Coordinates of C-alpha atoms and ligand atoms in Angstrom, one line a residue:
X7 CA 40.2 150.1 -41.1
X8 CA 37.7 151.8 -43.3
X9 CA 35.7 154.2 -40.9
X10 CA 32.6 153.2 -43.3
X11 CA 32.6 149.7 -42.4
X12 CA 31.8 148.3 -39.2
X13 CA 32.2 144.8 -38.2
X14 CA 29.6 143.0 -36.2
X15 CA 30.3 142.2 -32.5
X16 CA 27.9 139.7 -30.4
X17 CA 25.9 141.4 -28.7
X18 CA 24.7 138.6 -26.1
X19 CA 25.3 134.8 -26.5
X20 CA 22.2 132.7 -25.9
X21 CA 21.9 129.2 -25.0
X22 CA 18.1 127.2 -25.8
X23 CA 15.8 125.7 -23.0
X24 CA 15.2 122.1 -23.8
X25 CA 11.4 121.6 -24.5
X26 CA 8.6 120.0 -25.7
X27 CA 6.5 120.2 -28.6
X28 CA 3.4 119.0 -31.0
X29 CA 2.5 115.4 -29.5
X30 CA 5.9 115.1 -27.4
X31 CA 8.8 115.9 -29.6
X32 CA 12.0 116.8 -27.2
X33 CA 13.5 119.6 -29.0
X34 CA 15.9 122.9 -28.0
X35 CA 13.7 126.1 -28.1
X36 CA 16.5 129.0 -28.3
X37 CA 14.6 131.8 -29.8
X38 CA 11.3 132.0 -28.4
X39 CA 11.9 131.7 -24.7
X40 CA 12.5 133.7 -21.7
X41 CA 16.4 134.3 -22.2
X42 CA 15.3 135.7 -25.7
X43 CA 11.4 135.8 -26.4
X44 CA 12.0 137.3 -30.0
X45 CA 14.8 139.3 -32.2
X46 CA 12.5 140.5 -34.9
X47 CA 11.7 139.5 -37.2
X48 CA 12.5 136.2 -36.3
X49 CA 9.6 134.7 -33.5
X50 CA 11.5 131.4 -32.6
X51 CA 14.2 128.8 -33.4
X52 CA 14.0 125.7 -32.2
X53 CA 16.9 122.5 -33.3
X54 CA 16.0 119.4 -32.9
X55 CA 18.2 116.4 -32.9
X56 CA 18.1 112.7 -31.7
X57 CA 18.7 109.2 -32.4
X58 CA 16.0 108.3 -30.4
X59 CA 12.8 107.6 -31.6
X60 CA 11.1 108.0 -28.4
X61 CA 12.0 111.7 -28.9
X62 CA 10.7 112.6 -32.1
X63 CA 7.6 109.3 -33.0
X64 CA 4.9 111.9 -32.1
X65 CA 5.7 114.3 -34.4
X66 CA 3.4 117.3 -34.2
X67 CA -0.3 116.3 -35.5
X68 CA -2.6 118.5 -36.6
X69 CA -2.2 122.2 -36.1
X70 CA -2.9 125.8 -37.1
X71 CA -0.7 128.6 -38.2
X72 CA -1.2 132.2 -39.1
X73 CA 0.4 135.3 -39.7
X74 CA 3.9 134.4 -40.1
X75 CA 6.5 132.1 -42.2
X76 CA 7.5 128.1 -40.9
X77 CA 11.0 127.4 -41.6
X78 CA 12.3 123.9 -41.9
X79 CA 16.0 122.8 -42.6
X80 CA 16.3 118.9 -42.6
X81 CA 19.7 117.8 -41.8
X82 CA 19.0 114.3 -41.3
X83 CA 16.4 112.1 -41.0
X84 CA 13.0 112.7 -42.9
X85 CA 9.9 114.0 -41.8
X86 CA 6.3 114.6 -43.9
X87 CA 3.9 117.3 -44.3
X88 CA 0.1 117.4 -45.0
X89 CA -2.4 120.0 -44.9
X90 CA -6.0 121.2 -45.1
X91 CA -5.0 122.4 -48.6
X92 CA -4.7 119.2 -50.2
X93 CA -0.3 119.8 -50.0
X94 CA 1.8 117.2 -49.0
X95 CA 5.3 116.5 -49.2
X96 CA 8.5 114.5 -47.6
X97 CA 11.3 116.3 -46.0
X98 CA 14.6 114.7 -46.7
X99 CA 18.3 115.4 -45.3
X100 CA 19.4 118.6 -46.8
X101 CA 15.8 120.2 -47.7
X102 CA 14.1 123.5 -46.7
X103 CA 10.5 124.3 -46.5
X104 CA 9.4 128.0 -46.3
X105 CA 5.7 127.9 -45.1
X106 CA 4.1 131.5 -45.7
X107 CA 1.1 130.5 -43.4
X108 CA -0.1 133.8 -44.5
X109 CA -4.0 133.8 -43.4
X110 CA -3.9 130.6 -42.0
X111 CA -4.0 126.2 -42.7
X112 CA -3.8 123.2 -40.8
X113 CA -1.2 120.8 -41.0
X114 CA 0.8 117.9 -39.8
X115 CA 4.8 116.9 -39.3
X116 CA 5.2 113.9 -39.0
X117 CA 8.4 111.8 -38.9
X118 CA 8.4 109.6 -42.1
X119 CA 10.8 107.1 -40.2
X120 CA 10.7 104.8 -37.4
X121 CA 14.5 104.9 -36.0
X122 CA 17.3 106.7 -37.2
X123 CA 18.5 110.2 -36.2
X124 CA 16.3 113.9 -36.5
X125 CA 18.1 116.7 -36.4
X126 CA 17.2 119.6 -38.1
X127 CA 15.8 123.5 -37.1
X128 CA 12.3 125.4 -37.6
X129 CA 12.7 128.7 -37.7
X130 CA 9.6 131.4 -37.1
X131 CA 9.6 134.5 -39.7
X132 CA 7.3 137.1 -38.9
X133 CA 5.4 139.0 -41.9
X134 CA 4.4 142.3 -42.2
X135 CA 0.7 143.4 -41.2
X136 CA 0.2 144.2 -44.8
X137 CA 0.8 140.2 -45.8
X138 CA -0.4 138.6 -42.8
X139 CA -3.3 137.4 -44.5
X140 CA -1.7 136.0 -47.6
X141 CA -2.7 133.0 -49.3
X142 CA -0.7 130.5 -47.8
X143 CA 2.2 129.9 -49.8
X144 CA 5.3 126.8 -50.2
X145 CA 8.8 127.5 -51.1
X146 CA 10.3 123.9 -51.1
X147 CA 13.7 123.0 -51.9
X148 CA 15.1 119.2 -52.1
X149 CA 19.7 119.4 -51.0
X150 CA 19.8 119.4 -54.9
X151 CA 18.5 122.6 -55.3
X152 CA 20.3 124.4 -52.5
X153 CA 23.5 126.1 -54.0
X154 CA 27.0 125.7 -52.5
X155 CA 29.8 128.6 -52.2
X156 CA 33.9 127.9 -51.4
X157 CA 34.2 131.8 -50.5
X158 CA 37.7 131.3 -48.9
X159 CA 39.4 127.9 -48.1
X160 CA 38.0 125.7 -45.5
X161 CA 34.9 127.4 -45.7
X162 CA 31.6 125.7 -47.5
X163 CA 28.4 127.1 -47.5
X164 CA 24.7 125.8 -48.5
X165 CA 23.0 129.3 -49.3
X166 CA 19.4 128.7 -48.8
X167 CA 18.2 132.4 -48.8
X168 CA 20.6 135.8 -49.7
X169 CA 23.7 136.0 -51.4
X170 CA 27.2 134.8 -50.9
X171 CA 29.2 136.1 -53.7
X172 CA 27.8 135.3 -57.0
X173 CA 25.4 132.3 -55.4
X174 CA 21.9 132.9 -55.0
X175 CA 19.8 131.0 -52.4
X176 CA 16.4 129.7 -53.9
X177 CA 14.3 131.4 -51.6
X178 CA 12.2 134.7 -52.5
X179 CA 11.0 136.9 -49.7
X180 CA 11.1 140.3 -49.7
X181 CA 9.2 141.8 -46.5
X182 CA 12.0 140.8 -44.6
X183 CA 14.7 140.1 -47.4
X184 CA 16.3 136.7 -45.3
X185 CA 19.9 135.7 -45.3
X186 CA 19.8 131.5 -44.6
X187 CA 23.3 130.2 -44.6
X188 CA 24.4 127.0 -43.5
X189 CA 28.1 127.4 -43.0
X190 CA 31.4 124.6 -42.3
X191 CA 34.5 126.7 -41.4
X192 CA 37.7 124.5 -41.2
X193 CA 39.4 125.9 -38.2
X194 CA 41.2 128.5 -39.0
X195 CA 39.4 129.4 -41.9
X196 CA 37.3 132.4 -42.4
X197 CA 33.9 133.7 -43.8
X198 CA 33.3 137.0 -44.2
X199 CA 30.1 137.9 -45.2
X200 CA 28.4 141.2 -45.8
X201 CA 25.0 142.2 -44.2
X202 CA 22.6 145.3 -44.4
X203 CA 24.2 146.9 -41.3
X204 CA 20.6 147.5 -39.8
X205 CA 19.2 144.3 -40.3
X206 CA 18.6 142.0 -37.0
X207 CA 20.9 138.8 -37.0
X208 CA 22.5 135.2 -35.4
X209 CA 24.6 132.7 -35.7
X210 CA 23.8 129.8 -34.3
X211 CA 26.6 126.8 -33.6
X212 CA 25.3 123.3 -34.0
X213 CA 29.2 121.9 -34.3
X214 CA 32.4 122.6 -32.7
X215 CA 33.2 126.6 -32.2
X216 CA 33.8 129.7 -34.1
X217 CA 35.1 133.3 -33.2
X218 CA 33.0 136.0 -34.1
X219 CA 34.2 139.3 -35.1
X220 CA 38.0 141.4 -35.5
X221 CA 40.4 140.3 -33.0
X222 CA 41.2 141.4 -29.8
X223 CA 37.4 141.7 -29.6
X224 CA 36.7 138.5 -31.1
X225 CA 33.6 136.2 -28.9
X226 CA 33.9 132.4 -28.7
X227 CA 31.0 130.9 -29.6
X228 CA 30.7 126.7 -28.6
X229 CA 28.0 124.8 -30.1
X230 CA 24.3 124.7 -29.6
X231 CA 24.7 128.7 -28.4
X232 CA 23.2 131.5 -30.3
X233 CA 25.1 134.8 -30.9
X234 CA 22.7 137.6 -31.4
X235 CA 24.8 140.6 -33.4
X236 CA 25.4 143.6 -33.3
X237 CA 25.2 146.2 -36.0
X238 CA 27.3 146.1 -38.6
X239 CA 27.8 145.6 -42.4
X240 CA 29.9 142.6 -42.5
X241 CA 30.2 139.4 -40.2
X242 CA 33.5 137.4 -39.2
X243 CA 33.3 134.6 -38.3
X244 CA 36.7 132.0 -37.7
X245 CA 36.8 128.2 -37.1
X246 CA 38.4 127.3 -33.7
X247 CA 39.5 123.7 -33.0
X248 CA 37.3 122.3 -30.3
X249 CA 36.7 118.7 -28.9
X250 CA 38.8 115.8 -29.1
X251 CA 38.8 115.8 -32.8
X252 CA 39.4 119.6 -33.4
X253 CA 36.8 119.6 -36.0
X254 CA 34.8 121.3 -38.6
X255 CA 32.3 124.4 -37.3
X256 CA 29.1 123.7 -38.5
X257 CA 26.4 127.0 -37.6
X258 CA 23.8 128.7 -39.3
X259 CA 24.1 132.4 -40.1
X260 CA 20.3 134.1 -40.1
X261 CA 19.0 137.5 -41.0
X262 CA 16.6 139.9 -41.9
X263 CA 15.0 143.2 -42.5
X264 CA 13.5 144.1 -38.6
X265 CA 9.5 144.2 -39.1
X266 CA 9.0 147.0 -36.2
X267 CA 5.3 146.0 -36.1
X268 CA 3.3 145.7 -32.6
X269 CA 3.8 141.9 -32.2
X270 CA 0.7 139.9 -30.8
X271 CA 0.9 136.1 -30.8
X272 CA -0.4 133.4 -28.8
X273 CA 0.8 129.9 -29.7
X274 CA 0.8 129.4 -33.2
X275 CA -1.0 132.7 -34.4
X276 CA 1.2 135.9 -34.6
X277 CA -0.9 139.2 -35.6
X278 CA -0.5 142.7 -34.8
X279 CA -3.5 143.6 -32.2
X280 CA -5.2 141.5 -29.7
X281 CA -8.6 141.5 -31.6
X282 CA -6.9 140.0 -34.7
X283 CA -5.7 136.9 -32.6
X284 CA -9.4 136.6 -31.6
X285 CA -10.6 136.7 -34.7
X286 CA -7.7 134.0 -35.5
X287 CA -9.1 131.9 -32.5
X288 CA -12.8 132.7 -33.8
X289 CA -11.9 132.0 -37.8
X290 CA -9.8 128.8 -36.5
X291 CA -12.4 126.8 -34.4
X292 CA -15.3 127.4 -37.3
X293 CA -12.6 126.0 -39.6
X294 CA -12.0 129.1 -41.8
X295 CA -8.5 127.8 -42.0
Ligands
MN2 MN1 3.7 123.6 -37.9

């Protein structure tokens, strides 16, 4: 083994809390909770998914944000957006909207369906004090526009932010320069991908099971738990046949440049000191948003 390189180990495996959010929407909070409140600069993850109506016909009304980056990766059903701005938009199967709430707006998600299944993930990016009060910015990207890679056989993988190989994800951020990869490892198949070895990251298992890291010191990871990593500059991560139909691994891989900012957040405001969530409370409820 090359002394230089260092392949990531799990540090901890997480599993979410089930929740509630917005008006009622049942959803699994894994990031953002007690067992792990943050792993800058990521604030929270929560998946959602269920074929029941009753669990996602609220949606989440009107609602403020600032300081920090919404991320929302549709895989099914279809839910739509609307803000104080004058933006609006539909989220279908396969999309991804990056929300820089920057210094702040108001908006709404609301399921654009009456039955059928939700399932999807929001994702919490925190921004560095110096861009906290950007103008609020959308990166949004229909399945169309979400590149695929085959780096090894048996493995596909949507690339929504970073690299893998020569395919770019469309997403442009560089304060915390995200990796967003939504992987399908056959089992037995491989993906080996490289990271900044400093940079904070998960992998989070939605389907069947993978192995993370070199064996003999390999970690099982089964679906709908979190592996937070260790350093590193690569990841390894193997499909293992699990459940009655020994199936295809379905996780996303997440990371990023560590922010190593005070962090002050209440709710849906993230800032640096306690007077600037104040002033986020104060510039909020005179509708400065
Ligand atoms: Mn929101």
């Amino acid at each position: 083994m090359d002394i230089h390189s260092a392949t990531r180990s799990v540090q901890r495996v997480v599993t979410g809390m089930p929740t509630s959010d917005g008006a009622g929407v049942k959803l699994t909070r894994v990031i953002g909770q007690e067992l792990l409140p943050d792993l800058d600069p990521f604030l929270l993850l929560d998946e959602f998914g269920t074929d029941k109506p009753e669990d996602y016909i609220a949606g989440f009304p009107d609602h403020p944000h600032r300081g920090f980056e919404t991320v929302t990766y549709m895989l099914e059903g279809r839910m739509r957006h609307r803000d104080n701005h004058g933006n609006e938009g539909v989220l279908v199967p396969g999309s991804v909207q990056w929300m820089t709430a920057g210094r702040g707006l108001v908006h709404s998600e609301m399921p654009e369906q009456q039955q059928g299944r939700m399932r999807g993930f929001q994702l919490w990016l925190n921004l560095p004090a110096r861009e906290k009060m950007t103008a609020p910015r959308y990166q949004e990207f229909g399945p169309e526009r979400i590149p695929s890679a085959t780096p090894a056989a048996g493995v596909t993988v949507k690339v929504i932010a970073g690299r893998v190989g020569d395919v770019a994800g469309p997403i442009q951020q560089p304060a915390t320069d995200p990796t967003y990869l939504d992987l399908s490892i056959r089992p037995g198949a491989q993906f080996v991908q490289s990271l900044p070895p400093d940079y904070a990251g998960f992998l989070y298992v939605f389907e069947g099971a993978a192995r993370v890291g070199t064996e003999p010191g390999a970690k099982a990871v089964q679906a709908h738990e979190l592996a937070v990593l260790g350093e590193g500059d690569e990841i390894r991560i193997t499909g293992v046949s699990a459940g009655a139909d020994g199936g295809t691994a379905r996780a996303i891989l997440v990371a990023g440049r560590p922010l190593r900012e005070a962090v002050a957040r209440y709710g849906p405001f993230v800032m640096n000191t306690r007077e600037e969530l104040q002033q986020a409370f104060a510039d909020f409820q005179s509708g400065r948003f």
